[in-house]
Amino acid sequence: VQLQASGGGLVQAGDSLRLSCLLSGGTFSKYNMGWFRQPPGKEREFVATIARSASLTKYADSVKGRFTISRDNGKNMVYLQMASLKPEDTAVYYCAADDGVWNPVRSTRELLYDHWGQGTQVTVSS
C-alpha cells in the first residue's frame, strides 16, 4: 500500500486549502483514513480521521469547525478541506491508513496506522 499526499502550499491567514491523498496498491474501502501533522520543532499530532464507510469522523479540537475530512471510495482518495487557516496550522501534513476497527478514541492514535504518505508542507503566513 502506498499513499501520496498533495495540495500543500504557502497561504495567508484566513485562506482555505484542500489536501488530497491517493491510496494505491490496496483496497481503499478496507481502510480507515487519518490526517496528522507535524509543526516545526514539535511532535506529530492527530488532525482528523474518517471511517472506511465515511459515516464517522473525528477531529482534533484545534481544527474542529474549520477542517473537514472526506473520502471518495471510488477514486481511492481522502481529502482534508482546511478553512480559516491560522499560522499555527503550519506543519507537514501526513495521510495514513489503518485497517483496524474505527472508534473515535483509537483512531486518533498514530501508532495504530499501518501505512503513511510522505507528507505535504502547509505554511500559513500572518
Backbone as JSON, one array per atom type, in Angstrom:
{
  "sequence": "VQLQASGGGLVQAGDSLRLSCLLSGGTFSKYNMGWFRQPPGKEREFVATIARSASLTKYADSVKGRFTISRDNGKNMVYLQMASLKPEDTAVYYCAADDGVWNPVRSTRELLYDHWGQGTQVTVSS",
  "N": [[0.85, -1.18, 0.0], [0.55, 2.17, -0.87], [0.71, 5.64, -0.15], [-0.01, 8.84, -1.33], [0.34, 12.09, -0.74], [-0.87, 15.37, -1.46], [-1.21, 18.87, -2.41], [-0.43, 20.8, -0.61], [0.95, 24.03, 0.38], [1.89, 27.54, 0.31], [0.06, 29.85, 2.05], [-2.06, 32.61, 3.06], [-3.08, 33.77, 6.32], [-6.41, 32.97, 7.14], [-7.08, 32.03, 4.67], [-8.11, 29.28, 2.51], [-7.48, 25.78, 1.91], [-7.07, 22.71, 0.18], [-6.16, 19.49, 0.9], [-5.1, 16.45, -0.61], [-5.11, 12.88, -0.82], [-3.93, 10.0, -2.22], [-4.53, 6.58, -2.31], [-2.86, 3.67, -3.23], [-2.32, 0.33, -4.48], [-3.78, -1.22, -2.79], [-6.96, -2.13, -1.27], [-8.98, 0.45, -1.05], [-11.37, 0.9, 0.36], [-11.19, -0.73, 2.55], [-9.84, 0.55, 4.51], [-9.64, 2.7, 7.3], [-9.06, 6.16, 7.4], [-6.66, 8.71, 8.09], [-5.56, 12.02, 8.99], [-2.63, 13.57, 9.94], [-0.36, 15.89, 11.51], [2.79, 17.62, 11.61], [4.06, 20.15, 13.27], [6.66, 22.68, 12.94], [9.5, 21.82, 14.79], [8.06, 20.37, 16.62], [6.24, 17.48, 17.9], [4.56, 14.98, 15.95], [1.04, 15.23, 15.4], [-2.41, 14.38, 15.89], [-4.97, 15.11, 13.49], [-7.42, 14.64, 11.98], [-9.83, 12.04, 11.36], [-11.41, 9.5, 9.41], [-13.86, 7.04, 9.07], [-13.94, 3.86, 7.31], [-16.38, 3.59, 6.05], [-17.13, 6.15, 5.68], [-19.02, 7.39, 7.21], [-18.43, 8.16, 9.76], [-16.57, 10.45, 11.63], [-13.8, 12.2, 13.18], [-12.34, 14.9, 14.9], [-9.46, 16.84, 15.8], [-9.52, 19.09, 18.54], [-8.42, 21.54, 17.97], [-8.87, 22.02, 15.28], [-11.49, 21.65, 14.78], [-14.53, 22.48, 13.26], [-13.28, 24.07, 11.41], [-11.8, 22.49, 9.67], [-12.44, 19.85, 7.34], [-12.79, 16.46, 6.85], [-12.96, 14.1, 4.25], [-13.88, 11.44, 2.0], [-13.51, 9.58, -1.04], [-14.46, 6.71, -2.08], [-14.6, 5.55, -4.54], [-12.59, 6.73, -5.97], [-10.35, 6.23, -4.56], [-9.43, 8.14, -2.76], [-8.7, 10.44, -0.14], [-9.57, 13.43, 1.51], [-8.67, 16.62, 2.88], [-10.2, 19.35, 3.72], [-9.38, 22.56, 4.41], [-10.15, 25.43, 6.17], [-10.24, 28.93, 7.05], [-7.55, 29.27, 7.83], [-4.79, 29.34, 10.09], [-1.71, 30.77, 11.35], [-0.66, 28.92, 13.17], [-1.41, 26.53, 12.1], [0.55, 25.78, 10.43], [2.56, 23.26, 9.19], [3.92, 20.0, 8.42], [1.84, 17.9, 6.68], [0.43, 14.72, 6.99], [-1.02, 11.86, 5.49], [-2.66, 8.83, 6.47], [-3.28, 5.28, 6.75], [-5.38, 2.81, 8.14], [-6.28, -0.47, 8.98], [-7.83, -1.43, 11.0], [-10.33, -1.58, 13.63], [-12.58, 1.09, 13.66], [-12.85, 3.67, 15.98], [-13.75, 6.58, 17.9], [-11.72, 7.16, 19.71], [-9.56, 5.32, 19.55], [-8.83, 5.7, 16.87], [-7.48, 8.06, 16.72], [-4.9, 7.67, 17.31], [-1.65, 7.61, 16.29], [0.11, 5.47, 16.24], [-1.36, 3.26, 15.59], [-1.81, 3.3, 12.93], [-1.08, 1.84, 9.86], [0.04, 2.47, 7.42], [1.67, 5.14, 5.74], [1.77, 8.33, 4.15], [4.03, 10.54, 2.36], [4.02, 13.13, 3.23], [3.0, 16.57, 3.08], [3.78, 19.95, 2.75], [2.37, 22.59, 4.56], [2.14, 25.98, 4.81], [1.3, 28.76, 6.63], [1.03, 32.11, 6.46], [1.13, 35.09, 8.44]],
  "CA": [[0.0, 0.0, 0.0], [1.28, 3.44, -0.92], [-0.09, 6.84, 0.0], [0.61, 10.01, -1.93], [-0.36, 13.31, -0.33], [-0.59, 16.54, -2.28], [-2.08, 20.01, -2.2], [0.12, 21.78, 0.32], [1.47, 25.26, -0.22], [2.01, 28.74, 1.14], [-1.16, 30.65, 2.01], [-2.17, 33.62, 4.1], [-4.07, 33.51, 7.36], [-7.78, 33.16, 6.7], [-7.29, 31.34, 3.4], [-8.5, 27.87, 2.5], [-6.61, 24.89, 1.15], [-7.53, 21.33, 0.23], [-5.17, 18.44, 0.74], [-5.6, 15.2, -1.17], [-4.23, 11.73, -0.59], [-4.3, 8.86, -3.05], [-4.05, 5.26, -1.87], [-2.68, 2.7, -4.3], [-1.76, -0.94, -4.07], [-4.63, -1.87, -1.8], [-8.39, -1.87, -1.39], [-9.15, 1.67, -0.26], [-12.55, 0.82, 1.22], [-10.86, -1.52, 3.74], [-9.04, 1.35, 5.43], [-9.92, 3.97, 7.93], [-8.02, 7.1, 6.97], [-6.4, 9.79, 9.04], [-4.61, 13.09, 8.7], [-1.82, 14.01, 11.07], [0.54, 16.96, 11.11], [3.95, 17.86, 12.46], [4.51, 21.55, 13.21], [8.11, 22.79, 13.07], [10.05, 21.67, 16.13], [7.13, 19.67, 17.52], [5.91, 16.11, 17.56], [3.41, 14.8, 15.07], [-0.22, 15.23, 16.16], [-3.64, 14.0, 15.18], [-5.8, 16.18, 12.94], [-8.77, 14.17, 11.66], [-9.93, 10.67, 10.9], [-12.69, 9.13, 8.82], [-14.02, 5.6, 8.99], [-13.97, 3.31, 5.97], [-17.71, 3.8, 5.48], [-17.28, 7.61, 5.53], [-20.12, 7.89, 8.02], [-17.93, 8.56, 11.07], [-15.37, 11.29, 11.6], [-13.36, 12.75, 14.46], [-11.39, 15.98, 14.66], [-8.78, 17.47, 16.91], [-10.22, 20.3, 18.98], [-7.79, 22.72, 17.37], [-9.3, 22.22, 13.9], [-12.93, 21.4, 14.69], [-15.27, 23.61, 12.73], [-12.52, 24.71, 10.32], [-11.33, 21.46, 8.75], [-13.39, 18.79, 7.03], [-12.22, 15.28, 6.21], [-13.92, 13.37, 3.43], [-13.26, 10.41, 1.19], [-14.2, 9.1, -2.23], [-14.01, 5.32, -2.2], [-14.49, 5.23, -5.96], [-11.35, 7.3, -6.51], [-9.25, 5.9, -3.63], [-8.92, 9.43, -2.3], [-9.16, 11.1, 1.07], [-9.33, 14.86, 1.41], [-8.76, 17.45, 4.07], [-10.54, 20.72, 3.37], [-8.97, 23.42, 5.52], [-10.63, 26.79, 6.02], [-9.85, 29.86, 8.12], [-6.23, 28.82, 8.27], [-4.06, 30.16, 11.05], [-0.28, 30.47, 11.32], [-0.38, 27.72, 13.95], [-1.68, 25.34, 11.28], [1.75, 25.49, 9.66], [3.07, 21.92, 9.53], [3.9, 18.98, 7.37], [0.62, 17.12, 6.86], [0.57, 13.33, 6.56], [-2.19, 10.98, 5.49], [-2.33, 7.5, 6.97], [-4.32, 4.29, 6.58], [-5.47, 1.83, 9.22], [-7.3, -1.47, 8.64], [-8.44, -1.93, 12.22], [-11.68, -1.14, 13.98], [-12.62, 2.53, 13.89], [-13.64, 4.32, 17.02], [-13.26, 7.97, 18.0], [-10.53, 7.27, 20.57], [-8.49, 4.52, 18.94], [-8.44, 6.16, 15.54], [-6.67, 9.27, 16.81], [-3.55, 7.25, 17.74], [-0.85, 7.39, 15.08], [0.79, 4.18, 16.27], [-2.23, 2.21, 15.07], [-1.91, 3.42, 11.48], [-0.09, 0.94, 9.28], [0.63, 3.0, 6.19], [1.81, 6.59, 5.8], [2.25, 9.06, 2.99], [5.31, 11.2, 2.52], [3.82, 14.44, 3.83], [2.93, 17.75, 2.23], [4.01, 21.13, 3.6], [1.41, 23.7, 4.57], [2.68, 27.14, 5.52], [0.31, 29.83, 6.73], [1.67, 33.36, 6.87], [0.22, 36.0, 9.17]],
  "C": [[0.89, 1.24, 0.0], [0.3, 4.59, -0.83], [0.68, 8.03, -0.54], [-0.22, 11.24, -1.58], [0.06, 14.46, -1.23], [-1.5, 17.69, -1.87], [-1.56, 21.06, -1.23], [0.62, 23.02, -0.4], [1.59, 26.36, 0.8], [0.76, 29.59, 0.95], [-1.11, 31.69, 3.12], [-3.22, 33.22, 5.14], [-5.46, 33.86, 6.85], [-8.1, 32.46, 5.39], [-7.75, 29.91, 3.62], [-7.54, 27.08, 1.63], [-7.19, 23.49, 1.26], [-6.37, 20.38, -0.03], [-5.85, 17.19, 0.19], [-4.59, 14.1, -0.87], [-4.78, 10.55, -1.37], [-3.7, 7.59, -2.48], [-3.97, 4.33, -3.07], [-2.1, 1.41, -3.74], [-2.57, -1.67, -3.02], [-6.08, -1.52, -2.04], [-8.75, -0.73, -0.46], [-10.28, 1.54, 0.75], [-12.31, -0.02, 2.48], [-10.26, -0.67, 4.85], [-9.8, 2.53, 6.02], [-8.77, 4.9, 7.57], [-7.87, 8.22, 7.99], [-5.46, 10.82, 8.45], [-3.93, 13.46, 10.02], [-0.94, 15.15, 10.58], [1.68, 17.1, 12.11], [4.39, 19.3, 12.3], [6.03, 21.61, 13.38], [8.56, 22.71, 14.52], [9.16, 20.94, 17.11], [6.89, 18.25, 17.06], [4.68, 16.08, 16.64], [2.14, 14.67, 15.92], [-1.39, 14.87, 15.26], [-4.39, 15.22, 14.7], [-7.24, 15.72, 12.74], [-8.7, 12.73, 11.19], [-11.33, 10.42, 10.36], [-12.73, 7.62, 8.68], [-14.16, 5.14, 7.54], [-15.31, 3.55, 5.29], [-18.01, 5.27, 5.2], [-18.37, 8.19, 6.4], [-19.66, 8.43, 9.37], [-16.65, 9.35, 10.91], [-15.05, 11.77, 13.01], [-12.3, 13.78, 14.15], [-10.67, 16.36, 15.95], [-9.52, 18.75, 17.27], [-9.69, 21.55, 18.28], [-8.26, 23.0, 15.96], [-10.8, 22.06, 13.73], [-13.65, 22.66, 14.25], [-14.57, 24.34, 11.6], [-12.09, 23.71, 9.25], [-12.43, 20.42, 8.55], [-12.66, 17.65, 6.31], [-13.32, 14.59, 5.43], [-13.16, 12.34, 2.61], [-14.14, 10.07, 0.02], [-13.69, 7.69, -2.48], [-13.9, 4.88, -3.66], [-13.19, 5.71, -6.59], [-10.14, 6.97, -5.64], [-8.62, 7.15, -3.03], [-9.52, 9.81, -0.96], [-8.72, 12.55, 0.99], [-9.36, 15.5, 2.79], [-8.98, 18.88, 3.59], [-10.27, 21.6, 4.58], [-9.42, 24.84, 5.24], [-10.16, 27.63, 7.21], [-8.49, 29.49, 8.7], [-5.54, 29.85, 9.13], [-2.57, 29.85, 10.94], [0.08, 29.21, 12.11], [-0.77, 26.43, 13.25], [-0.48, 24.96, 10.41], [2.37, 24.18, 10.12], [3.26, 21.12, 8.25], [2.7, 18.08, 7.67], [0.81, 15.75, 6.23], [-0.8, 12.66, 6.52], [-1.73, 9.59, 5.89], [-3.54, 6.59, 6.84], [-4.23, 3.23, 7.66], [-6.58, 0.84, 8.89], [-7.95, -2.09, 9.87], [-9.86, -1.44, 12.42], [-11.65, 0.36, 14.27], [-13.42, 2.83, 15.15], [-13.0, 5.66, 17.32], [-12.07, 8.16, 18.93], [-9.35, 6.57, 19.9], [-7.95, 5.19, 17.68], [-7.74, 7.51, 15.54], [-5.21, 8.93, 17.11], [-2.71, 6.87, 16.54], [-0.18, 6.02, 15.07], [-0.05, 3.05, 15.67], [-2.37, 2.27, 13.55], [-0.74, 2.66, 10.84], [0.68, 1.55, 8.12], [0.58, 4.52, 6.23], [2.27, 7.14, 4.46], [3.51, 9.84, 3.34], [5.2, 12.59, 3.14], [3.79, 15.55, 2.8], [2.97, 18.98, 3.14], [2.89, 22.14, 3.43], [2.02, 24.82, 5.41], [1.66, 28.26, 5.46], [1.0, 31.07, 7.27], [0.65, 34.29, 7.52], [0.07, 37.32, 8.45]]
}
